[in-house]
PDB file of C-alpha atoms and ligand atoms in Angstrom:
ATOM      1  CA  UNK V   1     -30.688  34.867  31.323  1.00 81.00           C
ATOM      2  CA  UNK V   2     -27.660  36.800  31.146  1.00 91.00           C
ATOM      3  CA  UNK V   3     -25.928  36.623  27.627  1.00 95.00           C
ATOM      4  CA  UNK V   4     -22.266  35.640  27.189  1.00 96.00           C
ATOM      5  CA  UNK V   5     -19.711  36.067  25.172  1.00 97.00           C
ATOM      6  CA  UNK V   6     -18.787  32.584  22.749  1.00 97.00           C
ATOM      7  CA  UNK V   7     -15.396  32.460  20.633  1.00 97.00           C
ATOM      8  CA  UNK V   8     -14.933  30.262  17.614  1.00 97.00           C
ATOM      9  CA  UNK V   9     -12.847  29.282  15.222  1.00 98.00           C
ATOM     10  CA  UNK V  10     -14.671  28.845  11.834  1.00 98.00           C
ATOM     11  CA  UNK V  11     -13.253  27.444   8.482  1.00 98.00           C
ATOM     12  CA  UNK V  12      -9.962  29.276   9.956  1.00 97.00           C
ATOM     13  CA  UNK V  13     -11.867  32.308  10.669  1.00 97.00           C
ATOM     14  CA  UNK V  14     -12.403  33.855  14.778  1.00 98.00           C
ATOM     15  CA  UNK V  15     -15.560  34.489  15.494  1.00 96.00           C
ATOM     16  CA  UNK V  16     -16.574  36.341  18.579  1.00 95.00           C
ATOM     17  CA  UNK V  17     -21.157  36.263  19.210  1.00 94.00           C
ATOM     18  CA  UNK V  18     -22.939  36.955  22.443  1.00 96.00           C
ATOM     19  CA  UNK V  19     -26.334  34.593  23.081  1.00 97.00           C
ATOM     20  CA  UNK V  20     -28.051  32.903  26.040  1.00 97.00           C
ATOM     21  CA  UNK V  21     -26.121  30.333  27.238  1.00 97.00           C
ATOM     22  CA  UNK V  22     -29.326  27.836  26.473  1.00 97.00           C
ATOM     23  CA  UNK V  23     -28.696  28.746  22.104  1.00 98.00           C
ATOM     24  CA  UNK V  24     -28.074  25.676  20.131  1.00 98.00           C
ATOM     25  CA  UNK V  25     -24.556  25.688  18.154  1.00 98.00           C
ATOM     26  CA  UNK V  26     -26.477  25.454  14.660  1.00 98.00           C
ATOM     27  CA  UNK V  27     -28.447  28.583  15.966  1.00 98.00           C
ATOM     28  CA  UNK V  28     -25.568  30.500  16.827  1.00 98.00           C
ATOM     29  CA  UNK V  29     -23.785  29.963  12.995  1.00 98.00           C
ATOM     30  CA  UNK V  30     -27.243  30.809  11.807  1.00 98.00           C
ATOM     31  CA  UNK V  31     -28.362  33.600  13.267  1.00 97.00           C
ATOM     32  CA  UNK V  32     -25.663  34.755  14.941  1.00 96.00           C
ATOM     33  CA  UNK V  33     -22.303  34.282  12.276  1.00 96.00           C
ATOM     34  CA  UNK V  34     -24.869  34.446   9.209  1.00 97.00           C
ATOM     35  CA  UNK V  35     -23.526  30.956   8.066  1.00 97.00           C
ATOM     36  CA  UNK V  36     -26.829  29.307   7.186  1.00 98.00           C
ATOM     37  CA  UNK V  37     -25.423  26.378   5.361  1.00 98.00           C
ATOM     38  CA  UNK V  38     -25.675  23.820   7.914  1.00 98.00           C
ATOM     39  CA  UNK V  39     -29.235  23.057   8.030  1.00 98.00           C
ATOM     40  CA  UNK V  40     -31.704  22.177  10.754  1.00 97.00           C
ATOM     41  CA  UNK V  41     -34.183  19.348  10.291  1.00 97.00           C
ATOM     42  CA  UNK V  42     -35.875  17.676  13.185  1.00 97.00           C
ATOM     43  CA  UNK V  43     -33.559  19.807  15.866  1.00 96.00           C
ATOM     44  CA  UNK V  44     -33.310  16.677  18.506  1.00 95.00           C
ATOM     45  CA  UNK V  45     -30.276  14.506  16.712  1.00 97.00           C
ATOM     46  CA  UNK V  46     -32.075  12.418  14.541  1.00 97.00           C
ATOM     47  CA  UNK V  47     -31.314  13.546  10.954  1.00 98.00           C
ATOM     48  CA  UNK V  48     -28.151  14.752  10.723  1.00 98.00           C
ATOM     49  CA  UNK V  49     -28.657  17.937   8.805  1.00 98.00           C
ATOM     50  CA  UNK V  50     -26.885  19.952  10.954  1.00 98.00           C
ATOM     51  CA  UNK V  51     -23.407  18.076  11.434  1.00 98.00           C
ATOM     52  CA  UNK V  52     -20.107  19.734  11.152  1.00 98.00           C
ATOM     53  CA  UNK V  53     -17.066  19.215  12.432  1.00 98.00           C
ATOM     54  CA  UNK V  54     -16.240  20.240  16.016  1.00 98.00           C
ATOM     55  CA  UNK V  55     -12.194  19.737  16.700  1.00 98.00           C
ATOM     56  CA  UNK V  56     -11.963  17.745  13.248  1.00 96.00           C
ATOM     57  CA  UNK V  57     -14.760  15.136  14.232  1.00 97.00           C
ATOM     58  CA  UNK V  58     -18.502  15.144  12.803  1.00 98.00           C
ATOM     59  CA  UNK V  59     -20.940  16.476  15.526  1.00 98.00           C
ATOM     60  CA  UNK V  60     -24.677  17.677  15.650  1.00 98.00           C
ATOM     61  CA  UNK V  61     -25.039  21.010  15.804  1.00 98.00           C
ATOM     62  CA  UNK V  62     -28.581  21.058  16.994  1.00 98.00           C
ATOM     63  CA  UNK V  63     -27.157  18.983  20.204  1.00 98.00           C
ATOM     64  CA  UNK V  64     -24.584  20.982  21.665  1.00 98.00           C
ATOM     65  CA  UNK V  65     -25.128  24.607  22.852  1.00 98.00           C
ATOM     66  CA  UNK V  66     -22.646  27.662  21.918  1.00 98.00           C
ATOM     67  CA  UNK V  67     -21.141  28.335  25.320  1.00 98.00           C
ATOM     68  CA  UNK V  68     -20.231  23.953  24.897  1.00 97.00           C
ATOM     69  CA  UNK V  69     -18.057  24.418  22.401  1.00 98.00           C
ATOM     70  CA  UNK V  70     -16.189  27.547  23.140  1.00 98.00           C
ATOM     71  CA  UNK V  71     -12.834  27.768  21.815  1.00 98.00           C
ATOM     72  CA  UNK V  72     -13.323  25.012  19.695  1.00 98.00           C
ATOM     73  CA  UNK V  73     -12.298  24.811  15.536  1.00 98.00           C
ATOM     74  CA  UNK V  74     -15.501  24.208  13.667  1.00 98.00           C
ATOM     75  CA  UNK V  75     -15.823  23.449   9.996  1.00 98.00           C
ATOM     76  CA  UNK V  76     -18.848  24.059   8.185  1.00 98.00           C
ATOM     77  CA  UNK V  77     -20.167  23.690   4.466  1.00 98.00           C
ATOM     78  CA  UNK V  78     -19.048  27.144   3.793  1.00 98.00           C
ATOM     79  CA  UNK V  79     -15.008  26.012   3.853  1.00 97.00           C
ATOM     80  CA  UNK V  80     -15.354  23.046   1.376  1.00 97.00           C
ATOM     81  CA  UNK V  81     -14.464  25.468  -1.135  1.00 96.00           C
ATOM     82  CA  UNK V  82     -11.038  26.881  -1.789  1.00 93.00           C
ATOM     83  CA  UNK V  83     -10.546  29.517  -3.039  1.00 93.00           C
ATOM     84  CA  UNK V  84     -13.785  28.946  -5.681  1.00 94.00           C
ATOM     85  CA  UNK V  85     -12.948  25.658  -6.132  1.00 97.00           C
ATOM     86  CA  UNK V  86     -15.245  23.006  -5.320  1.00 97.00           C
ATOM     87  CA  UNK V  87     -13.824  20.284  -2.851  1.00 98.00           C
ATOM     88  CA  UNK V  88     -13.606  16.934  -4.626  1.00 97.00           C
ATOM     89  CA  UNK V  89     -16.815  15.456  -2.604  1.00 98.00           C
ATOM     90  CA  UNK V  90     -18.761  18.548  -3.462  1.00 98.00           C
ATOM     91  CA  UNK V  91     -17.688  17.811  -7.405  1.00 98.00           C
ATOM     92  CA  UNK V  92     -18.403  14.348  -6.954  1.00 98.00           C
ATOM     93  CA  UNK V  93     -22.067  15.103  -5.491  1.00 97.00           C
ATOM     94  CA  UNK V  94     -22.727  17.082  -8.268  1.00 97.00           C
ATOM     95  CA  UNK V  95     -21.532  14.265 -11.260  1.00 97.00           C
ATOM     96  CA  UNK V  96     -22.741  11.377  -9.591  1.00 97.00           C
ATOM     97  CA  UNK V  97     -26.122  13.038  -8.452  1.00 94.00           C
ATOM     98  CA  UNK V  98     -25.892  13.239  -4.931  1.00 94.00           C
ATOM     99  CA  UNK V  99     -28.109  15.889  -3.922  1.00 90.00           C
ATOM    100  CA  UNK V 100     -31.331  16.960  -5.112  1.00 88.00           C
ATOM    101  CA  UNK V 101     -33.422  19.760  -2.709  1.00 94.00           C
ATOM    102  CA  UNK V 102     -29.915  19.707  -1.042  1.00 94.00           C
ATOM    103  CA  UNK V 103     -31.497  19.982   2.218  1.00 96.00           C
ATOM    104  CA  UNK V 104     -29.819  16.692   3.444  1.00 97.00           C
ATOM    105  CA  UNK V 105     -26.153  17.712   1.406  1.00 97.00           C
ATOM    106  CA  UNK V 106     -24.489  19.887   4.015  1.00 98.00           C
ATOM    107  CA  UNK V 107     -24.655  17.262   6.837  1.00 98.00           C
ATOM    108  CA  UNK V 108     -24.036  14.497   4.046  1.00 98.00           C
ATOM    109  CA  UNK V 109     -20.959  16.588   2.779  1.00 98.00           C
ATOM    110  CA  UNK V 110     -19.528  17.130   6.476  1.00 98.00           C
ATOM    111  CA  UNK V 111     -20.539  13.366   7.537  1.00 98.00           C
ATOM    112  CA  UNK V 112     -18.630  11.920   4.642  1.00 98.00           C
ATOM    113  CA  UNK V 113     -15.613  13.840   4.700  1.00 98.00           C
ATOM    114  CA  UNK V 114     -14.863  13.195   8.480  1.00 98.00           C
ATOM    115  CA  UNK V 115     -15.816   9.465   7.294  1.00 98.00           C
ATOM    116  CA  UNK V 116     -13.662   9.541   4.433  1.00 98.00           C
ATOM    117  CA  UNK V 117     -10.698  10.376   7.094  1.00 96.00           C
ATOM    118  CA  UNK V 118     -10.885   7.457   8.941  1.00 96.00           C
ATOM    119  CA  UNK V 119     -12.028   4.983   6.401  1.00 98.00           C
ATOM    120  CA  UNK V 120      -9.828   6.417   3.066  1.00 98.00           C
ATOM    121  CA  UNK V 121     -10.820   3.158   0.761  1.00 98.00           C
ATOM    122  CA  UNK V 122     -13.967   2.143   2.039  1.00 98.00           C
ATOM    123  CA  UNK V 123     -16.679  -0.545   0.147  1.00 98.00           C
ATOM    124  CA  UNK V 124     -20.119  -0.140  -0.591  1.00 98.00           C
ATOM    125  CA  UNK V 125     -21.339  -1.445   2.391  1.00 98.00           C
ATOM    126  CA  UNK V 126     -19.331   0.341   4.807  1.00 98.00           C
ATOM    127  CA  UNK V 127     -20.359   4.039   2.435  1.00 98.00           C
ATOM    128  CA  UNK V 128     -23.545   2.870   3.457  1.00 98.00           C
ATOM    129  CA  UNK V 129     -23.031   2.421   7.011  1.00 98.00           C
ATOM    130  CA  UNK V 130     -20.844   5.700   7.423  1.00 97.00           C
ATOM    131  CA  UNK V 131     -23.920   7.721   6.024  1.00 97.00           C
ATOM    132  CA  UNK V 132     -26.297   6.288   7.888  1.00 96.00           C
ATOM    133  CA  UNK V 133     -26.464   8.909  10.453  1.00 94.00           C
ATOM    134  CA  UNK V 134     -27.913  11.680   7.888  1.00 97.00           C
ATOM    135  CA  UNK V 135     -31.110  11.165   6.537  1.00 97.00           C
ATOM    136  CA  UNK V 136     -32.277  11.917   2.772  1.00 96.00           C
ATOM    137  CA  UNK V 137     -35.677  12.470   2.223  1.00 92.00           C
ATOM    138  CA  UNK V 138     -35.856  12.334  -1.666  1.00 90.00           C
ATOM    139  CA  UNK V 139     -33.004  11.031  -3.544  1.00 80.00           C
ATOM    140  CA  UNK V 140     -32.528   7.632  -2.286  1.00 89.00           C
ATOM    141  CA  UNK V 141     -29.270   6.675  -1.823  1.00 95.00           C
ATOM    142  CA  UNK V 142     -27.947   5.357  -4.499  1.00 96.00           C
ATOM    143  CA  UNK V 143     -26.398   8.718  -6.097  1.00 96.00           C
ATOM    144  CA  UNK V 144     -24.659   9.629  -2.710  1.00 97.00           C
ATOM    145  CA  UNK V 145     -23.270   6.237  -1.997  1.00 98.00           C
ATOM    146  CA  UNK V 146     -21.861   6.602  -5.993  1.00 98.00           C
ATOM    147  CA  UNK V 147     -20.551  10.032  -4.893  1.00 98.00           C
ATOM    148  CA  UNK V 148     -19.020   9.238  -1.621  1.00 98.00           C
ATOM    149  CA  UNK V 149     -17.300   6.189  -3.662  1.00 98.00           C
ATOM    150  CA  UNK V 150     -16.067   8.146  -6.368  1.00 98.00           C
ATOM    151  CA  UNK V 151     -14.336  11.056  -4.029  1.00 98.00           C
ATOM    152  CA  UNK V 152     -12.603   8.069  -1.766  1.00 98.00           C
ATOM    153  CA  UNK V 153      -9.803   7.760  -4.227  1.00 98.00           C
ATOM    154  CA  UNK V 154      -9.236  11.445  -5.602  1.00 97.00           C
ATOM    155  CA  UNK V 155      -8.868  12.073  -1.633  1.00 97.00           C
ATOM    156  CA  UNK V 156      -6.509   9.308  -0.941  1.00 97.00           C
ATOM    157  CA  UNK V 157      -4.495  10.806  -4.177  1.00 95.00           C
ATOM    158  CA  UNK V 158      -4.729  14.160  -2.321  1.00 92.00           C
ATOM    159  CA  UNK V 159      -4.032  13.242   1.047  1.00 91.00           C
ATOM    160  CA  UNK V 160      -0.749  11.550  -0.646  1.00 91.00           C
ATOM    161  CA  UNK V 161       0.603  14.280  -2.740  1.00 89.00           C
ATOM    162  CA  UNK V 162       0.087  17.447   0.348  1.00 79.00           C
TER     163      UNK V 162
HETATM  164  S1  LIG Z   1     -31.231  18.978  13.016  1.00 84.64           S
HETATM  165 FE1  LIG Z   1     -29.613  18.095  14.135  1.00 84.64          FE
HETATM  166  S2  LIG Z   1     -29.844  15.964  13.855  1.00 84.64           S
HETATM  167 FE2  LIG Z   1     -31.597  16.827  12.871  1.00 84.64          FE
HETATM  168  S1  LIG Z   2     -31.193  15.812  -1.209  1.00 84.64           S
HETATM  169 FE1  LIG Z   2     -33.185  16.302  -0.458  1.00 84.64          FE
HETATM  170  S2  LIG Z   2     -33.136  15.524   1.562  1.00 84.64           S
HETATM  171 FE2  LIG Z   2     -31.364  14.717   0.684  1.00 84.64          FE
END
């Protein structure tokens, strides 16, 4: 098949990649933009490994093609950080014990922040429920449920100081 031509917006950044119009998104940042921190599990929407945010909303990566989602703003792991600063969810994963391969922590990271938007001041329960579309295979839960719980407020403070 014919390649074409897909333009992105990543973490602020243009991106212009040619593929197949049959590539998966999460292949495209891969291979194509070298931005291999969104993960790929079980590649049919199950896991959540891969989810980022497509037009400020979580999505799966392994369920939309490149040429879908052309023109869109995508943010990725890779612009949690500012400017070598950890994002407050990312420091809170760390102290509370979030993550341990990490293999589940970019799609937990990416779920929880677009979470964390709609729900600023969640409980427990509803952590528990927001998260419950990325899978961890080791840690349990307990650590990232702490985590997600202790970010909720220094993102509220945040979100009312900007
Ligand atoms: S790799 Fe996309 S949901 Fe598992
Ligand atoms: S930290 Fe290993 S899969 Fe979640």
């Amino acid at each position: 098949m014919e390649p074409v031509t897909v333009h992105l917006t990543v973490n602020g950044v243009p991106y212009e990649g040619r593929c197949e119009p049959r590539k998966l998104l999460v292949d495209f940042l891969r291979e194509n933009l070298s931005l291999t921190g969104t993960h790929v599990g079980c590649e049919h929407g199950i896991c959540g490994a891969c989810t980022i945010l497509v037009d400020g909303e979580a999505a799966r990566s392994c369920l939309l093609l490149a040429v879908q989602v052309d023109g869109a703003e995508l943010q990725t792991i890779e612009g949690l950080m500012t400017d070598g600063v950890l994002h407050p969810l990312q420091e809170a994963f760390r102290e509370h014990h979030g993550l341990q391969c990490g293999f589940c922590t970019p799609g937990m990271l990416m779920t929880a922040l677009d979470f964390l938007k709609t729900n600023p001041d969640p409980t427990e329960r509803e952590i528990r429920e927001g998260i419950s579309a990325v899978l961890c295979r080791c840690t349990g839960y307990q650590g990232i449920v702490n985590a997600v719980k202790a970010a909720a407020p220094v993102l509220r403070e945040r979100a009312r100081t900007r």
